[in-house]
Tab-separated table of N, CA and C in Angstrom:
chain	number	residue	atom	x	y	z
D	1	MET	N	250.433	-65.783	-4.847
D	1	MET	CA	251.709	-66.975	-5.037
D	1	MET	C	250.869	-68.471	-5.356
D	2	SER	N	250.508	-69.009	-6.389
D	2	SER	CA	250.492	-70.770	-6.160
D	2	SER	C	251.282	-71.348	-5.396
D	3	PRO	N	251.052	-73.029	-4.532
D	3	PRO	CA	251.589	-73.679	-3.850
D	3	PRO	C	252.940	-74.123	-4.969
D	4	MET	N	252.794	-74.664	-5.909
D	4	MET	CA	254.103	-74.745	-7.206
D	4	MET	C	255.266	-74.142	-6.813
D	5	PRO	N	255.425	-72.745	-7.623
D	5	PRO	CA	256.533	-72.760	-7.008
D	5	PRO	C	256.639	-71.851	-5.886
D	6	THR	N	256.143	-71.926	-4.849
D	6	THR	CA	256.222	-71.676	-3.496
D	6	THR	C	257.140	-72.785	-2.929
D	7	LEU	N	256.825	-74.322	-3.167
D	7	LEU	CA	257.792	-75.508	-3.129
D	7	LEU	C	259.154	-75.520	-3.580
D	8	VAL	N	258.656	-75.221	-5.099
D	8	VAL	CA	259.918	-75.263	-5.887
D	8	VAL	C	261.000	-74.038	-5.355
D	9	VAL	N	260.547	-73.302	-4.660
D	9	VAL	CA	261.430	-72.808	-3.750
D	9	VAL	C	261.953	-72.640	-2.190
D	10	ASN	N	260.847	-73.429	-1.899
D	10	ASN	CA	261.336	-74.077	-0.354
D	10	ASN	C	262.240	-74.892	-0.654
D	11	ALA	N	262.783	-76.089	-1.901
D	11	ALA	CA	263.236	-76.796	-2.048
D	11	ALA	C	264.564	-76.681	-2.223
D	12	ALA	N	264.456	-75.525	-3.435
D	12	ALA	CA	265.378	-74.326	-3.909
D	12	ALA	C	266.492	-73.797	-2.377
D	13	ILE	N	265.638	-73.966	-1.736
D	13	ILE	CA	266.286	-72.871	-0.824
D	13	ILE	C	267.048	-73.427	0.501
D	14	GLU	N	266.431	-74.933	0.508
D	14	GLU	CA	267.103	-76.282	1.541
D	14	GLU	C	268.260	-76.667	0.671
D	15	PHE	N	267.892	-76.536	-0.618
D	15	PHE	CA	269.006	-77.348	-0.692
D	15	PHE	C	270.279	-76.399	-0.944
D	16	VAL	N	270.154	-75.147	-1.320
D	16	VAL	CA	271.250	-73.734	-0.872
D	16	VAL	C	271.962	-74.010	0.605
D	17	GLU	N	271.232	-74.916	2.269
D	17	GLU	CA	271.442	-74.252	2.927
D	17	GLU	C	271.869	-75.483	3.102
D	18	LYS	N	271.308	-76.764	2.415
D	18	LYS	CA	272.589	-77.879	2.946
D	18	LYS	C	273.711	-77.674	1.827
D	19	ILE	N	274.063	-77.339	1.066
D	19	ILE	CA	274.925	-77.032	0.115
D	19	ILE	C	275.827	-76.128	0.719
D	20	GLU	N	275.389	-75.145	2.103
D	20	GLU	CA	276.304	-74.537	2.643
D	20	GLU	C	276.679	-74.932	3.946
D	21	ILE	N	276.090	-75.664	4.418
D	21	ILE	CA	276.302	-76.346	5.329
D	21	ILE	C	277.346	-77.619	4.864
D	22	VAL	N	277.632	-77.928	4.186
D	22	VAL	CA	278.637	-78.971	3.713
D	22	VAL	C	279.508	-78.036	3.321
D	23	ALA	N	279.440	-76.961	2.821
D	23	ALA	CA	280.692	-76.459	2.280
D	23	ALA	C	281.371	-75.679	4.107
D	24	ILE	N	280.350	-74.874	4.820
D	24	ILE	CA	281.381	-74.878	5.766
D	24	ILE	C	281.544	-76.139	6.886
D	25	GLU	N	281.227	-77.142	6.842
D	25	GLU	CA	282.696	-78.316	7.301
D	25	GLU	C	283.357	-78.760	6.194
D	26	PHE	N	283.660	-78.578	5.023
D	26	PHE	CA	284.272	-78.874	4.681
D	26	PHE	C	285.499	-78.184	4.937
D	27	VAL	N	284.999	-76.283	4.709
D	27	VAL	CA	286.174	-75.341	4.994
D	27	VAL	C	286.943	-75.819	6.696
D	28	GLU	N	285.746	-76.118	7.547
D	28	GLU	CA	286.364	-76.545	8.672
D	28	GLU	C	287.298	-77.248	8.356
D	29	GLU	N	286.899	-78.194	7.801
D	29	GLU	CA	287.937	-79.755	7.975
D	29	GLU	C	288.823	-79.074	7.320
D	30	ILE	N	289.131	-78.485	6.331
D	30	ILE	CA	290.213	-78.102	6.351
D	30	ILE	C	290.751	-77.279	6.781
D	31	GLU	N	290.326	-76.517	8.022
D	31	GLU	CA	290.993	-75.568	8.431
D	31	GLU	C	291.832	-76.057	9.447
D	32	ILE	N	291.219	-77.530	10.054
D	32	ILE	CA	291.763	-78.227	11.211
D	32	ILE	C	292.374	-78.762	10.661
D	33	VAL	N	292.490	-79.257	9.457
D	33	VAL	CA	293.537	-80.236	8.900
D	33	VAL	C	294.852	-79.459	8.619
D	34	PRO	N	295.016	-78.406	7.824
D	34	PRO	CA	296.450	-77.562	7.760
D	34	PRO	C	297.122	-77.144	9.298
D	35	ILE	N	296.189	-76.924	10.236
D	35	ILE	CA	296.236	-76.073	11.659
D	35	ILE	C	297.324	-77.480	12.291
D	36	GLU	N	297.033	-78.951	11.972
D	36	GLU	CA	297.147	-79.501	12.501
D	36	GLU	C	298.273	-80.153	12.440
D	37	PHE	N	298.356	-80.024	10.866
D	37	PHE	CA	299.928	-79.847	9.935
D	37	PHE	C	300.681	-79.169	10.695
D	38	VAL	N	300.763	-78.092	10.243
D	38	VAL	CA	301.133	-76.413	10.937
D	38	VAL	C	302.153	-76.728	12.901
D	39	GLU	N	301.049	-77.508	13.010
D	39	GLU	CA	301.505	-78.030	14.143
D	39	GLU	C	302.995	-79.278	14.380
D	40	GLU	N	302.068	-79.991	13.800
D	40	GLU	CA	303.191	-81.082	13.940
D	40	GLU	C	304.673	-80.881	12.936
D	41	ILE	N	304.057	-79.783	11.743
D	41	ILE	CA	306.210	-79.663	11.198
D	41	ILE	C	305.821	-78.807	11.376
D	42	GLU	N	305.836	-77.534	12.155
D	42	GLU	CA	305.163	-76.151	12.642
D	42	GLU	C	307.170	-75.705	11.505
D	43	ILE	N	307.711	-75.890	12.373
D	43	ILE	CA	309.147	-75.459	12.510
D	43	ILE	C	309.810	-75.343	10.944
D	44	GLU	N	309.348	-76.286	10.226
D	44	GLU	CA	309.632	-76.930	9.163
D	44	GLU	C	309.112	-76.269	8.155
D	45	ILE	N	307.669	-76.732	7.620
D	45	ILE	CA	307.553	-75.390	7.069
D	45	ILE	C	305.878	-74.669	7.454
D	46	GLY	N	306.178	-73.703	8.179
D	46	GLY	CA	305.489	-72.968	8.848
D	46	GLY	C	304.628	-72.438	8.702
D	47	ILE	N	305.219	-71.428	7.673
D	47	ILE	CA	304.916	-70.454	6.555
D	47	ILE	C	303.842	-70.846	5.806
D	48	VAL	N	304.539	-71.734	4.737
D	48	VAL	CA	303.676	-72.543	3.374
D	48	VAL	C	302.270	-73.229	3.989
D	49	ALA	N	302.135	-73.873	5.223
D	49	ALA	CA	301.272	-74.396	5.441
D	49	ALA	C	300.393	-72.998	5.900
D	50	ILE	N	300.268	-72.312	6.542
D	50	ILE	CA	299.634	-71.627	7.036
D	50	ILE	C	298.517	-70.555	5.432
D	51	GLU	N	300.098	-70.410	4.578
D	51	GLU	CA	299.489	-70.210	3.447
D	51	GLU	C	298.761	-70.561	2.301
D	52	PHE	N	298.935	-71.963	2.872
D	52	PHE	CA	298.188	-73.002	1.985
D	52	PHE	C	296.762	-73.003	2.641
D	53	ALA	N	296.792	-72.917	4.127
D	53	ALA	CA	295.066	-73.320	4.439
D	53	ALA	C	294.531	-71.830	4.190
D	54	GLU	N	295.572	-71.248	4.240
D	54	GLU	CA	294.570	-69.401	3.471
D	54	GLU	C	293.923	-69.695	1.993
D	55	GLU	N	294.686	-70.043	1.292
D	55	GLU	CA	294.490	-70.232	-0.255
D	55	GLU	C	293.074	-71.581	0.095
D	56	ILE	N	292.826	-72.546	0.651
D	56	ILE	CA	292.361	-74.109	0.674
D	56	ILE	C	291.529	-72.338	1.314
D	57	GLU	N	291.295	-72.236	1.616
D	57	GLU	CA	289.878	-71.104	2.758
D	57	GLU	C	289.220	-70.122	1.682
D	58	ILE	N	290.366	-69.639	0.929
D	58	ILE	CA	289.652	-68.345	0.023
D	58	ILE	C	288.802	-69.454	-1.259
D	59	VAL	N	289.584	-70.708	-2.187
D	59	VAL	CA	289.031	-71.103	-2.428
D	59	VAL	C	287.886	-71.608	-2.342
D	60	ALA	N	287.549	-72.245	-0.929
D	60	ALA	CA	286.335	-73.010	-0.315
D	60	ALA	C	285.975	-71.659	-0.366
D	61	ILE	N	286.091	-70.965	0.117
D	61	ILE	CA	284.666	-69.757	0.221
D	61	ILE	C	284.327	-69.468	-1.312
D	62	GLU	N	284.961	-69.238	-2.566
D	62	GLU	CA	284.718	-68.791	-3.555
D	62	GLU	C	283.965	-69.846	-4.272
D	63	PHE	N	283.865	-71.166	-3.904
D	63	PHE	CA	283.399	-71.848	-4.134
D	63	PHE	C	281.547	-72.114	-3.644
D	64	VAL	N	281.944	-71.607	-2.226
D	64	VAL	CA	280.512	-71.744	-1.529
D	64	VAL	C	279.518	-70.904	-2.458
D	65	GLU	N	280.646	-69.662	-2.874
D	65	GLU	CA	279.653	-67.843	-3.283
D	65	GLU	C	279.032	-68.289	-4.697
D	66	GLU	N	280.008	-69.562	-5.564
D	66	GLU	CA	279.744	-69.743	-6.756
D	66	GLU	C	278.429	-70.690	-7.061
D	67	ILE	N	278.553	-71.248	-5.857
D	67	ILE	CA	277.451	-72.472	-5.573
D	67	ILE	C	275.908	-71.609	-4.759
D	68	GLU	N	277.055	-70.479	-4.090
D	68	GLU	CA	275.336	-69.953	-4.104
D	68	GLU	C	275.326	-69.078	-5.201
D	69	ILE	N	275.388	-68.979	-6.003
D	69	ILE	CA	275.015	-67.892	-7.125
D	69	ILE	C	274.485	-68.697	-7.582
D	70	VAL	N	274.644	-70.151	-8.654
D	70	VAL	CA	274.588	-71.465	-9.127
D	70	VAL	C	272.586	-71.862	-8.324
D	71	ALA	N	272.860	-71.700	-7.471
D	71	ALA	CA	271.281	-72.170	-6.870
D	71	ALA	C	270.223	-70.915	-6.931
D	72	ILE	N	271.056	-69.809	-6.578
D	72	ILE	CA	270.049	-68.397	-7.108
D	72	ILE	C	269.872	-68.702	-8.027
D	73	GLU	N	270.266	-68.377	-9.341
D	73	GLU	CA	270.048	-68.031	-10.863
D	73	GLU	C	269.328	-69.598	-10.671
D	74	PHE	N	269.468	-71.187	-9.942
D	74	PHE	CA	268.753	-71.990	-10.748
D	74	PHE	C	267.135	-72.069	-10.389
D	75	VAL	N	267.538	-71.780	-8.864
D	75	VAL	CA	266.177	-70.950	-7.950
D	75	VAL	C	265.064	-70.088	-9.413
D	76	GLU	N	266.251	-68.987	-9.132
D	76	GLU	CA	264.519	-68.074	-10.303
D	76	GLU	C	264.236	-68.553	-11.358
D	77	GLU	N	265.169	-69.541	-12.010
D	77	GLU	CA	265.184	-70.382	-13.633
D	77	GLU	C	263.665	-71.045	-13.034
D	78	ILE	N	263.410	-71.584	-12.019
D	78	ILE	CA	262.326	-72.351	-11.043
D	78	ILE	C	261.049	-71.698	-11.393
D	79	GLU	N	261.520	-70.287	-10.492
D	79	GLU	CA	260.396	-69.160	-9.810
D	79	GLU	C	259.727	-69.250	-11.541
D	80	ILE	N	260.342	-69.365	-12.781
D	80	ILE	CA	259.725	-67.851	-13.843
D	80	ILE	C	259.304	-70.014	-14.282
D	81	ASP	N	259.890	-70.406	-14.771
D	81	ASP	CA	259.590	-71.882	-15.098
D	81	ASP	C	257.943	-71.803	-14.796
D	82	ALA	N	257.956	-71.859	-12.378
D	82	ALA	CA	256.975	-72.182	-12.819
D	82	ALA	C	255.396	-71.646	-13.108
D	83	ILE	N	256.511	-70.348	-13.080
D	83	ILE	CA	255.310	-68.761	-12.783
D	83	ILE	C	254.722	-68.801	-13.740
D	84	GLU	N	255.667	-69.527	-15.424
D	84	GLU	CA	254.630	-69.892	-16.518
D	84	GLU	C	253.627	-70.805	-16.597
D	85	PHE	N	254.231	-71.826	-15.860
D	85	PHE	CA	253.193	-73.017	-16.160
D	85	PHE	C	252.073	-72.358	-14.763
D	86	VAL	N	252.001	-71.817	-14.216
D	86	VAL	CA	250.745	-71.843	-13.623
D	86	VAL	C	250.077	-71.079	-14.604
D	87	GLU	N	250.550	-69.663	-14.980
D	87	GLU	CA	250.497	-69.158	-16.423
D	87	GLU	C	249.154	-70.455	-17.171
D	88	GLU	N	250.117	-70.928	-17.845
D	88	GLU	CA	249.485	-71.436	-19.053
D	88	GLU	C	248.761	-72.590	-19.105
D	89	ILE	N	249.026	-72.900	-17.318
D	89	ILE	CA	247.745	-73.786	-16.715
D	89	ILE	C	246.731	-73.151	-16.440
D	90	GLU	N	246.631	-72.149	-16.642
D	90	GLU	CA	245.440	-70.895	-15.854
D	90	GLU	C	245.135	-70.751	-17.122
D	91	ILE	N	245.774	-70.365	-18.064
D	91	ILE	CA	244.824	-70.224	-19.571
D	91	ILE	C	244.098	-71.455	-20.283
D	92	VAL	N	245.260	-72.520	-20.342
D	92	VAL	CA	244.268	-73.518	-20.549
D	92	VAL	C	242.625	-74.233	-19.710
D	93	ALA	N	242.894	-73.497	-18.268
D	93	ALA	CA	242.001	-73.381	-17.634
D	93	ALA	C	240.420	-72.783	-18.116
D	94	VAL	N	241.110	-71.582	-18.997
D	94	VAL	CA	240.044	-70.344	-18.589
D	94	VAL	C	239.650	-70.998	-20.656
D	95	GLN	N	240.405	-71.874	-20.823
D	95	GLN	CA	239.799	-72.094	-22.023
D	95	GLN	C	238.331	-72.978	-22.419
D	96	GLN	N	239.280	-74.151	-21.155
D	96	GLN	CA	237.874	-74.757	-21.045
D	96	GLN	C	237.101	-74.835	-20.071
D	97	ILE	N	236.947	-73.889	-18.915
D	97	ILE	CA	235.740	-73.530	-18.483
D	97	ILE	C	235.223	-72.648	-19.668
D	98	GLU	N	235.960	-71.827	-20.686
D	98	GLU	CA	234.934	-70.968	-21.533
D	98	GLU	C	233.912	-71.900	-22.340
D	99	ILE	N	234.718	-72.952	-22.971
D	99	ILE	CA	234.326	-74.328	-23.812
D	99	ILE	C	232.689	-75.104	-22.982
D	100	VAL	N	233.733	-75.499	-21.972
D	100	VAL	CA	232.095	-75.951	-21.202
D	100	VAL	C	230.964	-75.304	-21.062
D	101	ALA	N	230.837	-74.151	-20.601
D	101	ALA	CA	230.273	-73.032	-20.697
D	101	ALA	C	229.100	-72.757	-21.987
D	102	ILE	N	230.368	-72.868	-23.276
D	102	ILE	CA	229.487	-72.516	-24.382
D	102	ILE	C	228.561	-73.664	-24.908
D	103	GLU	N	229.299	-75.088	-24.186
D	103	GLU	CA	228.463	-76.413	-24.626
D	103	GLU	C	227.212	-76.596	-24.240
D	104	PHE	N	227.546	-75.480	-22.818
D	104	PHE	CA	226.118	-76.237	-21.147
D	104	PHE	C	225.088	-75.142	-21.812
D	105	VAL	N	225.518	-73.896	-22.810
D	105	VAL	CA	224.633	-72.469	-23.037
D	105	VAL	C	223.919	-73.313	-24.418
D	106	GLU	N	224.798	-73.821	-25.729
D	106	GLU	CA	224.400	-74.332	-26.708
D	106	GLU	C	223.200	-75.869	-26.089
D	107	LYS	N	223.754	-76.029	-25.334
D	107	LYS	CA	223.119	-77.664	-24.912
D	107	LYS	C	221.339	-76.860	-24.522
D	108	ILE	N	221.717	-75.829	-23.266
D	108	ILE	CA	220.704	-75.774	-22.781
D	108	ILE	C	219.581	-74.726	-23.529
D	109	GLU	N	219.757	-73.866	-24.685
D	109	GLU	CA	219.138	-73.457	-25.555
D	109	GLU	C	218.372	-74.568	-26.376
D	110	ILE	N	219.226	-75.482	-27.145
D	110	ILE	CA	218.211	-76.482	-27.690
D	110	ILE	C	217.346	-77.420	-27.325
D	111	VAL	N	217.508	-77.215	-25.620
D	111	VAL	CA	216.426	-78.189	-24.671
D	111	VAL	C	215.003	-77.190	-24.966
D	112	ALA	N	215.929	-76.008	-24.845
D	112	ALA	CA	214.938	-74.676	-24.771
D	112	ALA	C	213.859	-74.815	-25.622
D	113	ILE	N	214.531	-74.721	-26.757
D	113	ILE	CA	214.320	-74.709	-28.452
D	113	ILE	C	212.962	-75.745	-28.224
D	114	VAL	N	213.309	-77.477	-28.106
D	114	VAL	CA	212.872	-78.463	-27.700
D	114	VAL	C	211.857	-78.248	-27.339
D	115	ALA	N	212.129	-78.543	-26.389
D	115	ALA	CA	210.720	-78.085	-25.052
D	115	ALA	C	210.035	-76.725	-26.120
D	116	SER	N	210.288	-75.933	-26.086
D	116	SER	CA	209.181	-74.817	-26.874
D	116	SER	C	208.071	-75.305	-28.217
D	117	GLU	N	208.947	-75.966	-29.184
D	117	GLU	CA	208.952	-77.094	-30.322
D	117	GLU	C	207.253	-77.665	-29.340
D	118	GLU	N	207.995	-79.054	-28.290
D	118	GLU	CA	207.238	-80.171	-27.830
D	118	GLU	C	205.953	-79.196	-27.535
D	119	PHE	N	205.630	-78.138	-26.429
D	119	PHE	CA	204.716	-77.442	-25.713
D	119	PHE	C	204.232	-77.202	-26.658
D	120	ALA	N	204.519	-76.500	-27.751
D	120	ALA	CA	203.707	-75.315	-29.198
D	120	ALA	C	202.814	-76.583	-29.448
D	121	ILE	N	203.548	-77.983	-30.143
D	121	ILE	CA	202.628	-79.034	-30.164
D	121	ILE	C	201.437	-79.199	-29.410
D	122	ALA	N	202.206	-79.743	-28.283
D	122	ALA	CA	200.912	-80.105	-27.388
D	122	ALA	C	200.149	-78.971	-26.890
D	123	GLU	N	200.411	-78.084	-27.004
D	123	GLU	CA	199.265	-76.680	-27.149
D	123	GLU	C	197.958	-76.504	-28.132
D	124	ILE	N	198.555	-77.349	-29.608
D	124	ILE	CA	197.779	-77.070	-30.760
D	124	ILE	C	197.579	-78.660	-30.370
D	125	GLU	N	197.410	-79.558	-30.360
D	125	GLU	CA	196.769	-80.938	-29.722
D	125	GLU	C	195.264	-81.055	-28.886
D	126	PHE	N	196.053	-80.067	-27.420
D	126	PHE	CA	194.882	-80.037	-26.439
D	126	PHE	C	193.990	-78.908	-27.497
D	127	VAL	N	194.023	-77.854	-27.846
D	127	VAL	CA	193.436	-77.298	-28.705
D	127	VAL	C	192.535	-77.231	-29.705
D	128	GLU	N	192.851	-78.279	-30.151
D	128	GLU	CA	192.454	-79.372	-31.119
D	128	GLU	C	191.241	-80.735	-30.640
D	129	GLU	N	191.575	-80.751	-29.267
D	129	GLU	CA	191.170	-81.629	-28.253
D	129	GLU	C	189.649	-81.529	-28.085
D	130	ILE	N	190.445	-80.098	-27.132
D	130	ILE	CA	189.628	-79.581	-26.286
D	130	ILE	C	188.020	-79.029	-27.166
D	131	ALA	N	188.820	-77.897	-28.124
D	131	ALA	CA	187.785	-76.929	-29.427
D	131	ALA	C	186.466	-77.864	-28.813
D	132	PRO	N	186.458	-78.946	-29.740
D	132	PRO	CA	184.727	-80.055	-29.799
D	132	PRO	C	184.871	-79.354	-28.881
D	133	GLU	N	185.175	-79.805	-27.708
D	133	GLU	CA	184.362	-80.246	-26.380
D	133	GLU	C	183.296	-79.195	-26.437
D	134	CYS	N	184.544	-77.961	-26.100
D	134	CYS	CA	183.907	-76.361	-25.418
D	134	CYS	C	182.886	-76.408	-26.346
D	135	GLU	N	182.973	-76.143	-27.723
D	135	GLU	CA	182.225	-76.480	-28.346
D	135	GLU	C	180.379	-76.719	-28.404
D	136	THR	N	180.580	-78.556	-28.330
D	136	THR	CA	179.350	-78.898	-27.887
D	136	THR	C	178.984	-78.741	-26.414
D	137	ILE	N	180.073	-78.218	-25.567
D	137	ILE	CA	179.328	-77.745	-24.142
D	137	ILE	C	178.428	-76.714	-24.241
D	138	ALA	N	179.340	-75.755	-24.827
D	138	ALA	CA	178.755	-74.425	-25.203
D	138	ALA	C	177.076	-74.500	-25.629
D	139	ILE	N	176.811	-75.406	-27.022
D	139	ILE	CA	176.051	-75.143	-27.394
D	139	ILE	C	174.721	-75.709	-26.530
D	140	GLU	N	175.515	-77.014	-26.231
D	140	GLU	CA	174.437	-77.811	-24.539
D	140	GLU	C	173.328	-76.658	-23.848
D	141	PHE	N	175.019	-75.699	-23.704
D	141	PHE	CA	174.689	-74.771	-22.348
D	141	PHE	C	173.731	-73.657	-23.362
D	142	VAL	N	174.081	-72.791	-24.213
D	142	VAL	CA	173.101	-72.286	-24.511
D	142	VAL	C	171.409	-72.358	-24.641
D	143	GLU	N	171.673	-74.060	-25.390
D	143	GLU	CA	170.092	-74.687	-25.798
D	143	GLU	C	169.608	-74.474	-24.270
D	144	GLU	N	170.013	-75.228	-23.617
D	144	GLU	CA	169.452	-75.301	-21.749
D	144	GLU	C	168.822	-73.958	-21.539
D	145	TYR	N	170.288	-72.660	-21.692
D	145	TYR	CA	169.567	-71.200	-21.180
D	145	TYR	C	168.178	-70.871	-21.842
D	146	ALA	N	168.195	-71.292	-23.640
D	146	ALA	CA	167.623	-70.680	-23.993
D	146	ALA	C	166.260	-71.544	-24.130
D	147	ILE	N	165.955	-72.476	-23.331
D	147	ILE	CA	164.386	-73.500	-23.252
D	147	ILE	C	164.175	-72.835	-22.120
D	148	GLU	N	165.021	-72.372	-21.114
D	148	GLU	CA	164.692	-71.837	-19.822
D	148	GLU	C	163.714	-70.733	-19.705
D	149	LEU	N	164.743	-70.150	-20.745
D	149	LEU	CA	164.582	-68.323	-20.959
D	149	LEU	C	162.879	-68.657	-21.433
D	150	VAL	N	162.946	-68.981	-22.665
D	150	VAL	CA	161.610	-69.589	-23.300
D	150	VAL	C	160.656	-69.729	-22.621
D	151	GLU	N	160.735	-71.318	-21.492
D	151	GLU	CA	159.669	-71.495	-20.486
D	151	GLU	C	159.872	-70.921	-19.488
D	152	LYS	N	160.550	-69.431	-19.426
D	152	LYS	CA	160.180	-68.430	-18.632
D	152	LYS	C	158.898	-67.359	-18.819
D	153	LEU	N	159.607	-66.695	-20.069
D	153	LEU	CA	158.529	-65.826	-21.013
D	153	LEU	C	157.215	-66.588	-20.835
D	154	GLU	N	157.263	-67.307	-21.207
D	154	GLU	CA	155.807	-68.403	-21.551
D	154	GLU	C	155.050	-68.122	-20.189
D	155	ILE	N	155.540	-68.248	-18.850
D	155	ILE	CA	155.172	-68.386	-17.981
D	155	ILE	C	154.922	-66.408	-17.109
D	156	SER	N	155.781	-66.218	-18.252
D	156	SER	CA	155.909	-64.273	-17.849
D	156	SER	C	154.342	-64.018	-18.592
D	157	GLY	N	154.410	-65.000	-19.975
D	157	GLY	CA	153.602	-64.170	-20.876
D	157	GLY	C	151.768	-65.052	-20.486
D	158	GLN	N	151.925	-66.399	-19.750
D	158	GLN	CA	150.565	-66.303	-19.595
D	158	GLN	C	150.030	-65.609	-18.345
D	159	TYR	N	151.092	-65.132	-17.836
D	159	TYR	CA	150.811	-64.435	-16.046
D	159	TYR	C	150.138	-62.827	-16.723
D	160	ALA	N	151.268	-62.682	-17.742
D	160	ALA	CA	150.656	-61.051	-18.456
D	160	ALA	C	149.000	-61.630	-18.957
D	161	VAL	N	148.906	-62.453	-19.952
D	161	VAL	CA	147.562	-62.467	-19.983
D	161	VAL	C	146.290	-62.437	-19.243
D	162	GLU	N	146.853	-63.627	-18.084
D	162	GLU	CA	145.768	-63.619	-16.697
D	162	GLU	C	145.521	-61.959	-16.019
D	163	LYS	N	146.597	-61.443	-16.090
D	163	LYS	CA	146.931	-60.199	-15.574
D	163	LYS	C	146.098	-59.226	-16.576
D	164	GLY	N	146.074	-59.458	-17.393
D	164	GLY	CA	145.315	-58.418	-18.712
D	164	GLY	C	143.648	-59.159	-18.668
D	165	ILE	N	143.456	-60.430	-18.439
D	165	ILE	CA	142.343	-60.272	-18.374
D	165	ILE	C	141.084	-60.500	-16.803
D	166	PHE	N	142.365	-60.151	-15.982
D	166	PHE	CA	141.944	-59.773	-14.831
D	166	PHE	C	141.832	-58.225	-14.599
D	167	VAL	N	142.715	-57.519	-15.382
D	167	VAL	CA	142.027	-56.204	-15.786
D	167	VAL	C	141.138	-56.199	-16.330
D	168	GLU	N	141.345	-56.405	-17.823
D	168	GLU	CA	139.842	-56.193	-18.538
D	168	GLU	C	138.743	-56.500	-17.901
D	169	LYS	N	138.297	-57.727	-16.838
D	169	LYS	CA	136.994	-57.754	-16.298
D	169	LYS	C	137.196	-56.692	-14.902
D	170	PHE	N	138.496	-56.369	-13.956
D	170	PHE	CA	138.273	-55.003	-13.631
D	170	PHE	C	137.526	-53.733	-13.783
D	171	VAL	N	138.040	-53.366	-15.427
D	171	VAL	CA	137.831	-52.357	-15.945
D	171	VAL	C	136.683	-52.571	-16.355
D	172	GLU	N	135.387	-54.135	-16.283
D	172	GLU	CA	134.674	-53.671	-17.024
D	172	GLU	C	133.133	-53.813	-15.552
D	173	GLU	N	134.213	-54.169	-14.639
D	173	GLU	CA	133.024	-54.344	-13.580
D	173	GLU	C	132.795	-52.492	-12.743
D	174	VAL	N	133.804	-51.813	-13.275
D	174	VAL	CA	134.207	-50.671	-12.695
D	174	VAL	C	133.188	-49.613	-13.806
D	175	GLU	N	133.279	-50.344	-15.059
D	175	GLU	CA	132.724	-49.455	-16.034
D	175	GLU	C	130.806	-49.572	-15.827
């Protein structure tokens, strides 16, 4: 149970207890007054005073009982109202949280879409800027490698020619 109904119930209980105390004090005072009245004029109207006191006591007890019933009904109504109030607040809170969550998700989706679009644009721009440079670098690398390869082949060819001449001379000498 949430704090709201507990506070209301406690307040209602304190209200009932105060009414009971006042009613009991009222009954006690009413009892004392008739007893003193009976003592003073007991001889003249003793029986009437006792009956009067009993009737007042009965009325006071009925009054206390009615107040207790009313107070209990009041507490029950307050509890019901408090529970309904809490339930309504819970429903509103859940609805508000759902709305905020949906808005949050929608904003995240928008940010994600914008970010992905910006990333795609940046990627295209990067490729457009870097591709020509990469092509130039690749061409330069291939040209340099080709030149080195040709130079090595030339050197190898010269070596082969030299070896061929050497072999020819050797063959001639052997013959």
